Amino acid sequence: MYRHLEGRLVQQIREFLQRSYGLDLPKIVVEQPPRIELGEYALPFAFELAKKLRKPPRKIAEEIVAGVGPIEGFEKLELAGAGYINAQVKREWLAAALAADEKPRADVPAGKVLVEHSSINPNKAAHIGHLRNAILGDTFVRLLHFAGREVDVQNYIDNTGVQVADVIVGFLHLEKKSRAKIEELTRQPRFDYYCWDLYAQVSRWYDQDKQNRDARHQVLQALEEGGNETAAMADLISIAVLRRHLETMDRLDIEYDFLPRESEILHLHFWDAAFGKLKDAGVLSFETEGKNKGCWVMRRGKTATTENGEIAEEDQKVIVRSNGTVGYVGKDIAYHLWKFGLLGRDFGYRKFYRYPNQHDCWISTTNGEPDHPHFGDVAEICNVIDARQAEAQNTVVEALRGLGYNEQADHYTHFSYEMVALTPRCAADLGYQLSDEDKTRCYIEVSGRKGFGVKADDLIDSLIASAKKEVDLRHPQLSEAERMTIATQIAVGALRYFMLKFTKPSVIAFDFKDALSFEGETGPYAQYAVVRASNIFRKGGLDPDVFCRNVANHVSTDGLAKYLNGADGNEIWELWLASAKTSYVIDQCIATTEPAYLAKHVFQLAQLFNAFYHRHPILAEPDEGRKKFLLTTVAVVRRELIRTLAVMGITVPSAM
């Protein structure tokens, strides 16, 4: 409703400007006043109009305040400073709408959004860095769902790349294992852990003798050709590891709809179709001389000129190598043409994984099942990929533009983020030996190739174990199963919140103690605010869910006006106003692809509620009317906290 009121205010102002000055102002900036008593919205646009109208900003603001007329839901407009306009809402009007959980109809863009996230190489266990990707991606999917968008969630599986090839090299050359023996190993509970260690061993083997890397090239060629024993091994290994990845992410309530595999992009000749389009459009050219002789390249940027007036060599991106193999970016271009429905080809599909809620995840294949959901052919794409892949992502966009698909390129978003590291304390807690220099660093970088890092399942297990100790101390009367459920909800909430509270360009230094703290900007702090709110109702002999389901029935509009207006109501009104901003903040998160704003909103709402809780002895309030108003306030905040935490993928335990 807060967002809806802002839209109504802007529309009235825009109509007044057109009517009075003949001006069309497509973008009207709306800010927030520095203090709650000044109003809920501040408009500085009079400063922008001063030159056009040749009037002082304050004079323009005066004319607007005097002439715009009444606006439904608003108490008044006021002139402020040298030309600001402050808008004050009718508090009881907005509060009544919020209590009733009114949701004005919003314009939802047409078409599906495809969100691709995780995209973990299926060669070893998922690690802490993958968790940031998956949590960011899953939260963005939840944000879009909240906003009413239709979303396809995809997890791209590079099962023919270097990382998978290296594990095969390990099985063939270091462990001398047959396909039958590998198949036996895949049935182990944590086969992905076995591959983690083997992958690090292969890296050390390559370092021992450069010629050892020839084995990688042979395996890669066999994978690209397909239909051979090496390709069969790759399929066996990658499928087993992929299942483990899905199980790991399922622990965090992260689901996927479709798993497109690189092997099908090759074997269903997606690249061949894309290659023809790129050549015909002149996006690719064949090099007959120079360092890229024999390659198909994509020229990027403008041609440079040297001081002598000679044409310098253009920036070139190799798409097809001189040996005929296609680079990662080439396959990615073909894949994104499919995503937008521009390739003229499709995958085969088969069911691969069923979640506890009976949702099916599909995987690509050459010959699939006839009845399957429709994937691809989307209106927008959002790729959650770390910042190191910015160049590759830009190349795909340039290829789309080169093919004339400018609208699609405009709706292609690289959801970029930075890496996850460990604090020295966290690394030590996990058993890693640190040098004296390591102990003084802000963070310790992880490396899967070196075998140094935190496996995702180990991290989740450790967080649950730490939370369980605290829950055991606080609630010994609960059953073991109940305490484990609560500990798991706290641990998952702590992890997800920690990964979301940092803005995407920030390097995260993960720390157990910081993440699990019940104080400060953490998941447990926000969860505890909800538990505290629920306990207020229970102590008063009320069922919190029943009371909160019918919030609007417990207080009248007149009652809301009585307790929210005036100086005495400012503090509680600030809490109500923050509660009204859920949709507003979610829109902001989507527009900026920045979920950290939602984490900040949750923390601030929990902070305001805790301050309210300590100032007002709700159950001891002697005035029955005021007591109902205070309980209504608790109910509204509780509902909005539960709602916003759910968008972050965080559930609230029954006790803390």
XYZ file of C-alpha atoms in Angstrom:
656
model
C 0.000 0.000 0.000
C 2.940 2.349 0.680
C 4.081 1.855 -2.899
C 0.532 2.363 -4.168
C 0.201 5.668 -2.289
C 3.506 6.859 -3.716
C 2.250 6.089 -7.216
C -0.988 7.961 -6.548
C 0.951 11.003 -5.275
C 3.273 11.048 -8.285
C 0.371 10.726 -10.728
C -1.506 13.670 -9.164
C 1.639 15.816 -9.265
C 2.330 14.846 -12.874
C -1.222 15.738 -13.930
C -0.956 19.112 -12.150
C 2.324 19.925 -13.934
C 0.771 19.108 -17.309
C -2.364 21.090 -16.526
C -0.689 24.167 -15.033
C 2.657 24.423 -16.833
C 2.291 22.210 -19.891
C 5.192 20.116 -18.629
C 5.576 16.357 -18.923
C 7.894 15.110 -16.189
C 8.291 11.354 -16.791
C 10.557 10.803 -13.776
C 9.553 12.337 -10.454
C 12.002 11.491 -7.699
C 10.479 10.643 -4.321
C 12.594 10.681 -1.179
C 11.883 10.226 2.524
C 11.895 13.123 4.988
C 14.602 12.999 7.662
C 12.040 12.717 10.505
C 8.744 10.852 10.683
C 6.830 13.912 11.899
C 7.626 15.720 8.630
C 5.710 13.191 6.564
C 6.186 9.984 4.611
C 7.340 11.328 1.221
C 9.570 14.222 0.156
C 9.607 15.598 -3.395
C 12.583 17.728 -4.546
C 11.543 18.150 -8.215
C 10.878 21.916 -7.849
C 14.666 22.402 -7.991
C 14.731 20.588 -11.331
C 11.954 22.828 -12.715
C 13.484 26.127 -11.609
C 15.370 26.756 -14.871
C 12.533 25.629 -17.110
C 9.938 27.807 -15.370
C 12.363 30.613 -14.498
C 11.077 30.730 -10.948
C 12.699 30.035 -7.580
C 12.153 26.416 -6.440
C 10.294 27.559 -3.324
C 7.814 29.588 -5.429
C 7.143 26.557 -7.660
C 6.638 24.359 -4.587
C 4.198 26.906 -3.116
C 2.113 26.903 -6.301
C 2.003 23.098 -6.373
C 1.035 22.782 -2.698
C -1.719 25.360 -3.173
C -3.047 24.024 -6.454
C -2.714 20.254 -6.561
C -5.870 19.655 -4.524
C -6.837 16.774 -2.213
C -5.296 13.337 -2.802
C -7.040 10.234 -1.490
C -5.136 8.742 1.414
C -3.159 11.933 2.115
C -3.617 14.387 4.958
C -1.756 17.294 3.345
C 1.190 18.580 1.347
C 3.575 21.017 3.015
C 6.289 23.332 1.798
C 9.702 22.646 3.319
C 13.072 24.366 3.086
C 14.068 26.042 -0.160
C 11.664 24.095 -2.339
C 10.912 20.646 -0.980
C 7.353 19.334 -0.791
C 6.591 16.968 2.080
C 3.537 14.724 1.826
C 1.801 13.406 4.932
C -0.515 10.428 4.613
C -3.658 9.809 6.640
C -2.072 7.469 9.117
C -5.291 5.715 10.078
C -6.138 5.184 6.385
C -2.812 3.511 5.575
C -2.825 1.571 8.869
C -6.342 0.216 8.239
C -5.338 -0.928 4.747
C -2.209 -2.566 6.152
C -4.124 -4.313 8.944
C -6.569 -5.671 6.366
C -3.591 -6.743 4.215
C -4.991 -4.923 1.200
C -2.939 -5.441 -1.949
C -3.775 -2.964 -4.724
C -3.452 -4.481 -8.154
C -0.012 -3.934 -9.659
C 1.064 -4.010 -13.303
C 2.994 -7.247 -13.848
C 5.200 -7.371 -16.965
C 4.217 -10.035 -19.478
C 6.371 -13.055 -20.202
C 8.487 -15.464 -18.234
C 11.737 -14.660 -16.472
C 14.467 -17.284 -16.646
C 16.756 -17.215 -13.615
C 19.857 -19.345 -13.942
C 21.835 -19.919 -10.782
C 24.202 -22.323 -9.014
C 25.707 -23.846 -12.211
C 28.188 -25.886 -10.189
C 30.655 -27.993 -12.142
C 29.533 -31.603 -11.506
C 33.023 -32.789 -10.609
C 33.142 -32.459 -6.799
C 31.218 -31.352 -3.725
C 29.601 -27.911 -3.651
C 31.495 -25.357 -1.556
C 30.750 -22.152 0.333
C 31.154 -19.967 -2.762
C 28.476 -21.967 -4.563
C 26.161 -21.322 -1.619
C 26.335 -17.577 -2.159
C 25.384 -18.032 -5.800
C 22.513 -20.394 -5.016
C 21.134 -18.310 -2.131
C 21.290 -15.103 -4.189
C 19.606 -16.812 -7.138
C 16.928 -18.543 -5.089
C 16.114 -15.316 -3.247
C 15.802 -13.429 -6.527
C 13.386 -16.120 -7.739
C 11.343 -15.645 -4.543
C 11.370 -11.867 -5.048
C 10.021 -12.294 -8.580
C 7.352 -14.735 -7.420
C 6.271 -12.260 -4.736
C 5.917 -9.608 -7.449
C 3.672 -11.933 -9.473
C 6.174 -12.945 -12.167
C 6.292 -16.364 -13.810
C 9.779 -17.797 -13.376
C 11.775 -20.717 -14.779
C 14.634 -21.736 -12.488
C 17.528 -23.351 -14.319
C 20.859 -24.755 -13.232
C 23.311 -25.101 -16.132
C 25.403 -28.258 -15.919
C 28.825 -28.122 -17.607
C 29.353 -31.879 -17.804
C 31.855 -31.797 -20.687
C 34.251 -29.133 -19.389
C 37.765 -29.088 -17.976
C 36.747 -29.736 -14.372
C 34.886 -32.961 -15.178
C 37.719 -33.977 -17.503
C 40.229 -33.579 -14.671
C 38.303 -35.945 -12.391
C 38.164 -38.523 -15.200
C 41.929 -38.108 -15.629
C 42.280 -38.854 -11.916
C 40.224 -42.035 -12.123
C 42.007 -43.232 -15.292
C 45.630 -42.208 -14.705
C 46.041 -41.898 -10.926
C 43.648 -44.531 -9.584
C 43.485 -46.792 -12.679
C 39.801 -47.457 -12.044
C 37.438 -49.119 -14.485
C 33.984 -47.852 -15.329
C 32.463 -50.631 -13.186
C 34.568 -49.618 -10.188
C 33.626 -45.957 -10.654
C 29.957 -46.940 -10.780
C 30.390 -48.765 -7.488
C 31.956 -45.646 -5.939
C 29.083 -43.433 -7.117
C 26.779 -45.354 -4.786
C 28.732 -44.134 -1.746
C 26.774 -41.626 0.422
C 29.106 -38.709 -0.352
C 30.736 -39.547 -3.653
C 31.158 -35.807 -4.258
C 33.625 -35.697 -1.313
C 35.669 -38.472 -2.909
C 35.844 -36.461 -6.140
C 36.828 -33.318 -4.178
C 40.017 -34.998 -2.966
C 40.734 -36.612 -6.334
C 40.373 -33.271 -8.151
C 43.021 -31.716 -5.884
C 45.336 -34.708 -6.466
C 45.056 -34.277 -10.240
C 46.021 -30.605 -9.935
C 49.174 -31.584 -8.076
C 49.881 -34.292 -10.696
C 49.701 -31.701 -13.482
C 52.208 -29.529 -11.604
C 54.683 -32.401 -11.406
C 55.067 -32.684 -15.200
C 53.560 -30.432 -17.880
C 53.180 -33.427 -20.197
C 50.620 -34.850 -17.810
C 48.213 -32.202 -19.076
C 48.066 -34.043 -22.408
C 45.745 -36.483 -20.666
C 43.255 -33.645 -20.090
C 43.207 -32.698 -23.780
C 42.577 -36.312 -24.807
C 39.669 -36.596 -22.375
C 38.168 -33.273 -23.504
C 38.229 -34.390 -27.140
C 36.518 -37.654 -26.225
C 33.837 -35.777 -24.289
C 33.107 -33.461 -27.198
C 32.871 -36.386 -29.637
C 30.598 -38.413 -27.326
C 29.448 -41.998 -27.791
C 32.598 -43.515 -26.236
C 33.750 -45.056 -22.944
C 35.202 -41.775 -21.650
C 31.942 -39.936 -22.309
C 30.047 -42.718 -20.528
C 32.344 -42.303 -17.501
C 31.753 -38.545 -17.540
C 27.989 -39.090 -17.577
C 28.220 -41.553 -14.686
C 30.356 -39.223 -12.556
C 28.538 -35.982 -13.341
C 25.074 -37.483 -12.722
C 26.150 -38.867 -9.325
C 27.731 -35.561 -8.267
C 24.764 -33.593 -9.599
C 22.371 -35.591 -7.422
C 24.511 -34.727 -4.421
C 24.396 -31.039 -5.356
C 20.596 -31.112 -5.522
C 20.436 -32.855 -2.134
C 22.744 -30.224 -0.639
C 20.691 -27.325 -2.000
C 17.452 -29.001 -0.925
C 18.704 -28.671 2.663
C 18.428 -24.899 2.131
C 15.000 -25.192 0.451
C 16.493 -24.353 -2.948
C 14.796 -25.986 -5.938
C 15.246 -26.012 -9.712
C 12.882 -26.604 -12.610
C 15.309 -27.651 -15.330
C 18.929 -28.787 -15.629
C 20.225 -28.094 -19.160
C 23.482 -29.958 -19.814
C 26.327 -28.936 -22.059
C 26.501 -32.449 -23.515
C 23.084 -31.966 -25.142
C 24.045 -28.531 -26.445
C 26.813 -30.356 -28.305
C 25.039 -33.574 -29.309
C 21.774 -31.910 -30.350
C 23.867 -29.557 -32.516
C 22.772 -26.343 -30.844
C 26.175 -24.934 -31.654
C 25.913 -25.847 -35.337
C 22.668 -23.863 -35.625
C 24.146 -20.906 -33.745
C 27.402 -21.089 -35.726
C 25.520 -20.722 -39.006
C 23.617 -17.680 -37.733
C 26.793 -16.019 -36.435
C 28.696 -16.563 -39.682
C 25.814 -15.403 -41.876
C 25.434 -12.205 -39.837
C 29.167 -11.503 -39.947
C 29.468 -11.708 -36.181
C 32.248 -14.291 -36.555
C 35.159 -14.209 -38.965
C 37.848 -16.762 -39.828
C 41.434 -15.717 -39.131
C 44.011 -16.691 -41.755
C 47.043 -15.143 -40.078
C 48.315 -13.788 -36.770
C 48.107 -15.266 -33.289
C 44.546 -16.515 -33.888
C 45.232 -18.141 -37.263
C 42.764 -20.937 -37.972
C 40.265 -19.702 -35.365
C 36.788 -18.268 -35.674
C 36.795 -15.028 -33.728
C 34.389 -12.325 -32.682
C 35.723 -8.792 -33.033
C 34.856 -6.514 -30.161
C 35.079 -2.788 -29.544
C 36.344 -0.116 -31.931
C 39.356 -0.412 -34.188
C 42.322 1.456 -32.717
C 44.789 3.597 -34.677
C 48.497 3.822 -33.809
C 50.547 7.046 -33.730
C 51.763 6.279 -37.276
C 48.193 6.150 -38.548
C 48.230 2.362 -38.942
C 45.236 0.221 -38.005
C 46.017 -1.714 -34.859
C 44.790 -5.262 -34.302
C 41.216 -5.371 -32.998
C 40.281 -6.957 -29.710
C 39.305 -10.512 -30.647
C 37.507 -13.213 -28.711
C 38.216 -16.743 -29.921
C 34.928 -18.625 -30.233
C 36.148 -21.710 -32.156
C 39.736 -22.818 -31.632
C 42.068 -23.768 -34.485
C 41.606 -27.471 -33.642
C 37.858 -27.096 -34.228
C 36.720 -27.289 -30.613
C 34.172 -24.743 -29.428
C 35.064 -22.508 -26.483
C 32.837 -21.984 -23.467
C 31.483 -18.680 -24.792
C 30.440 -20.214 -28.109
C 28.318 -22.850 -26.401
C 26.947 -20.144 -24.115
C 25.830 -18.053 -27.103
C 23.971 -21.054 -28.526
C 22.397 -21.747 -25.128
C 21.164 -18.166 -24.795
C 19.667 -18.176 -28.268
C 17.674 -21.202 -27.072
C 16.686 -19.385 -23.861
C 15.124 -16.579 -25.900
C 13.477 -19.019 -28.342
C 15.686 -17.872 -31.222
C 17.576 -21.070 -32.064
C 14.913 -23.197 -33.757
C 15.940 -26.269 -31.753
C 15.024 -27.760 -28.399
C 16.243 -30.213 -25.800
C 14.765 -33.575 -24.988
C 13.498 -33.703 -21.398
C 13.171 -36.345 -18.698
C 12.324 -36.202 -15.007
C 15.446 -36.318 -12.891
C 14.752 -35.381 -9.255
C 11.604 -35.141 -7.146
C 11.572 -32.814 -4.142
C 9.759 -33.648 -0.878
C 6.921 -31.306 -1.948
C 6.521 -33.448 -5.120
C 7.923 -30.761 -7.414
C 9.772 -32.382 -10.339
C 13.106 -31.182 -11.645
C 13.754 -32.042 -15.300
C 17.066 -32.665 -17.043
C 18.081 -32.369 -20.691
C 18.584 -35.477 -22.809
C 18.740 -36.362 -26.491
C 15.520 -38.419 -26.515
C 13.152 -37.338 -23.787
C 9.682 -37.940 -22.426
C 6.808 -36.649 -24.607
C 4.911 -34.831 -21.844
C 7.027 -32.144 -20.226
C 6.733 -28.475 -19.209
C 7.703 -25.845 -21.755
C 11.118 -24.375 -21.012
C 12.948 -21.552 -22.756
C 11.354 -18.962 -25.059
C 11.401 -16.393 -22.244
C 11.034 -12.618 -22.124
C 13.874 -11.925 -19.694
C 17.040 -13.662 -18.530
C 18.894 -13.199 -15.266
C 22.173 -15.079 -14.912
C 23.612 -15.345 -11.406
C 27.314 -15.677 -12.172
C 30.282 -14.300 -10.265
C 32.082 -11.114 -11.273
C 34.991 -12.994 -12.862
C 32.685 -14.034 -15.714
C 31.785 -10.465 -16.691
C 33.783 -10.591 -19.935
C 32.127 -13.818 -21.095
C 28.681 -12.451 -20.228
C 29.378 -9.234 -22.158
C 30.492 -11.285 -25.171
C 27.166 -13.135 -25.241
C 25.292 -9.814 -25.137
C 27.441 -8.442 -27.976
C 26.708 -11.566 -30.022
C 22.962 -11.063 -29.531
C 23.266 -7.455 -30.671
C 25.398 -8.516 -33.625
C 22.606 -10.868 -34.683
C 20.107 -8.004 -34.468
C 18.435 -9.169 -31.263
C 18.682 -5.840 -29.454
C 15.467 -6.226 -27.453
C 16.643 -9.561 -26.083
C 20.063 -8.113 -25.271
C 18.322 -5.332 -23.325
C 16.529 -7.971 -21.227
C 19.656 -9.973 -20.442
C 21.012 -9.306 -16.945
C 24.296 -10.499 -15.509
C 23.534 -10.772 -11.788
C 27.158 -10.331 -10.737
C 28.567 -10.916 -7.255
C 31.930 -11.235 -5.523
C 33.601 -14.232 -3.896
C 33.184 -15.799 -0.461
C 36.200 -16.294 1.789
C 36.688 -17.287 5.436
C 37.762 -15.301 8.445
C 40.974 -16.738 9.949
C 38.935 -17.755 13.015
C 36.449 -19.659 10.860
C 39.223 -21.414 8.897
C 40.875 -22.466 12.160
C 37.535 -23.728 13.533
C 37.206 -25.910 10.444
C 40.605 -27.496 11.091
C 42.820 -25.713 8.567
C 46.423 -25.024 9.557
C 47.121 -21.305 9.303
C 50.471 -19.572 9.069
C 51.227 -16.552 11.247
C 50.639 -14.372 8.184
C 47.242 -16.024 7.559
C 46.145 -15.205 11.112
C 46.587 -11.465 10.488
C 44.575 -11.357 7.253
C 41.045 -10.026 6.937
C 40.019 -13.184 5.114
C 41.413 -16.453 3.743
C 40.634 -17.260 0.109
C 39.454 -20.769 -0.737
C 40.507 -22.905 -3.706
C 38.772 -26.096 -4.772
C 41.638 -26.934 -7.150
C 44.028 -26.902 -4.186
C 41.537 -28.734 -2.004
C 41.335 -25.778 0.393
C 37.810 -24.688 1.079
C 34.616 -25.395 2.938
C 32.278 -27.991 1.535
C 28.690 -26.791 1.630
C 27.406 -29.811 3.557
C 30.200 -29.497 6.132
C 29.287 -25.859 6.671
C 25.583 -26.624 7.076
C 26.365 -29.512 9.438
C 28.629 -27.304 11.556
C 26.051 -24.523 11.767
C 23.337 -26.976 12.802
C 25.611 -28.520 15.436
C 26.449 -25.089 16.884
C 22.802 -24.022 16.930
C 21.808 -27.363 18.476
C 24.076 -26.802 21.480
C 22.332 -23.504 22.206
C 18.850 -24.955 21.691
C 19.654 -27.920 23.969
C 20.638 -25.505 26.746
C 17.579 -23.282 26.339
C 14.902 -25.924 25.748
C 15.813 -29.241 27.407
C 12.091 -29.995 27.875
C 11.586 -30.380 24.110
C 12.072 -33.698 22.323
C 15.272 -34.427 20.408
C 13.394 -34.166 17.094
C 11.893 -30.793 18.038
C 15.270 -29.415 19.098
C 16.881 -30.638 15.875
C 14.155 -28.995 13.781
C 14.613 -25.684 15.607
C 18.422 -25.902 15.308
C 18.158 -26.573 11.570
C 15.812 -23.615 11.036
C 18.156 -21.334 12.982
C 21.239 -22.597 11.112
C 19.669 -22.260 7.662
C 18.290 -18.829 8.573
C 21.704 -17.733 9.811
C 23.446 -18.915 6.649
C 20.950 -17.468 4.216
C 20.770 -14.115 5.998
C 24.569 -13.859 6.228
C 24.913 -14.469 2.476
C 22.218 -11.888 1.685
C 23.048 -9.002 3.998
C 26.178 -8.025 2.050
C 25.735 -6.142 -1.208
C 26.757 -8.157 -4.256
C 30.061 -6.317 -4.945
C 31.242 -7.097 -1.385
C 33.686 -9.900 -0.672
C 32.184 -11.984 2.140
C 34.432 -13.248 4.922
C 32.277 -15.955 6.502
C 32.372 -16.506 10.268
C 30.332 -18.981 12.361
C 30.122 -16.811 15.454
C 28.969 -13.714 13.570
C 26.381 -15.612 11.522
C 24.800 -17.415 14.489
C 24.653 -14.437 16.845
C 21.233 -13.672 18.322
C 22.194 -9.978 18.346
C 22.935 -7.528 15.553
C 22.234 -7.924 11.855
C 21.731 -11.692 11.688
C 19.082 -14.205 10.741
C 18.584 -15.427 14.345
C 17.989 -11.830 15.493
C 15.132 -11.433 12.984
C 13.745 -14.907 13.764
C 13.826 -14.110 17.473
C 11.743 -10.964 16.913
C 8.974 -13.138 15.419
C 9.223 -15.696 18.233
C 9.010 -12.840 20.759
C 5.906 -11.486 19.011
C 4.267 -14.928 19.048
C 5.051 -15.368 22.733
C 3.214 -12.142 23.577
C -0.015 -13.677 22.292
C 0.596 -17.020 23.993
C 1.262 -15.350 27.352
C -2.007 -13.466 26.907
C -3.905 -16.694 26.269
C -4.298 -15.980 22.542
C -3.444 -18.077 19.498
C -1.053 -15.875 17.472
C -2.034 -17.398 14.125
C -5.765 -16.970 14.751
C -5.360 -13.388 16.027
C -3.073 -12.430 13.158
C -5.385 -13.948 10.556
C -8.084 -11.420 11.412
C -6.001 -8.406 12.379
C -8.365 -5.804 10.969
C -11.202 -7.010 13.226
C -9.405 -6.019 16.421
C -9.191 -2.255 15.965
C -11.299 0.418 14.256
C -10.150 3.233 11.995
C -11.047 5.675 14.767
C -8.936 3.691 17.203
C -6.005 3.768 14.789
C -6.396 7.547 14.418
C -6.501 7.977 18.189
C -3.239 6.131 18.858
C -1.210 6.939 15.730
C -1.752 10.662 15.214
C 0.069 13.448 16.999
C 3.497 13.560 18.583
C 2.667 10.679 20.937
C 1.979 8.394 17.986
C 5.178 9.082 16.028
C 7.229 6.268 17.524
C 4.625 3.551 16.913
C 3.735 5.034 13.527
C 7.347 4.568 12.445
C 6.926 0.840 13.133
C 3.656 0.682 11.182
C 5.183 2.603 8.289
C 8.177 0.254 8.118
C 5.739 -2.688 8.086
C 3.929 -1.140 5.128
C 7.046 -1.096 2.940
C 7.409 -4.801 2.108
C 6.248 -4.527 -1.524
C 8.100 -1.229 -1.942
C 11.419 -2.754 -0.832
C 10.872 -5.890 -2.911
C 10.321 -3.756 -6.020
C 13.562 -1.963 -5.204
C 15.397 -5.300 -4.861
C 14.122 -6.476 -8.248
C 14.863 -3.192 -10.049
C 18.450 -3.141 -8.754
C 18.995 -6.933 -8.580
C 20.143 -6.370 -4.993
C 18.555 -8.621 -2.300
C 20.652 -6.935 0.408
C 17.996 -4.205 0.604
C 15.491 -6.782 1.842
C 17.903 -8.055 4.489
C 18.394 -4.469 5.677
C 14.617 -3.928 5.748
C 14.090 -7.070 7.862
C 16.776 -6.005 10.322
C 15.392 -2.488 10.692
C 11.856 -3.799 11.193
C 13.090 -6.251 13.845
C 15.024 -3.432 15.530
C 11.988 -1.144 15.617
C 9.833 -3.955 16.972
C 12.289 -4.825 19.748
C 12.434 -1.160 20.784
C 8.615 -1.052 20.798
C 8.492 -4.264 22.871
C 10.764 -2.815 25.561
C 8.891 0.511 25.737
C 5.350 -0.844 25.964
C 4.216 -3.446 28.550
C 1.511 -4.715 26.208
C -0.185 -7.370 28.327
C -0.102 -5.129 31.404
C -1.785 -2.220 29.574
C -4.895 -1.292 31.663
C -6.730 0.507 28.830
C -8.477 -2.286 26.891
C -8.740 -0.206 23.705
C -5.053 0.666 23.730
C -4.150 -2.927 24.580
C -5.990 -4.161 21.472
C -4.208 -1.513 19.405
C -0.806 -2.624 20.731
C -1.627 -6.281 20.033
C -2.734 -5.298 16.526
C 0.621 -3.567 16.057
C 2.418 -6.765 17.119
C 0.270 -8.830 14.734
C 1.022 -6.609 11.732
C 4.769 -6.587 12.395
C 4.818 -10.347 12.995
C 3.030 -10.988 9.683
C 5.367 -8.745 7.689
C 8.485 -10.212 9.287
C 7.338 -13.762 8.516
C 6.493 -12.691 4.961
C 9.787 -10.949 4.256
C 11.852 -13.710 5.869
C 10.035 -16.230 3.653
C 11.114 -14.247 0.588
C 14.669 -14.646 1.899
C 14.059 -18.401 2.236
C 14.065 -18.254 6.046
C 11.461 -19.989 8.210
C 10.744 -19.064 11.817
C 11.183 -21.743 14.520
C 8.629 -22.299 17.265
C 11.159 -21.318 19.928
C 14.615 -19.756 20.149
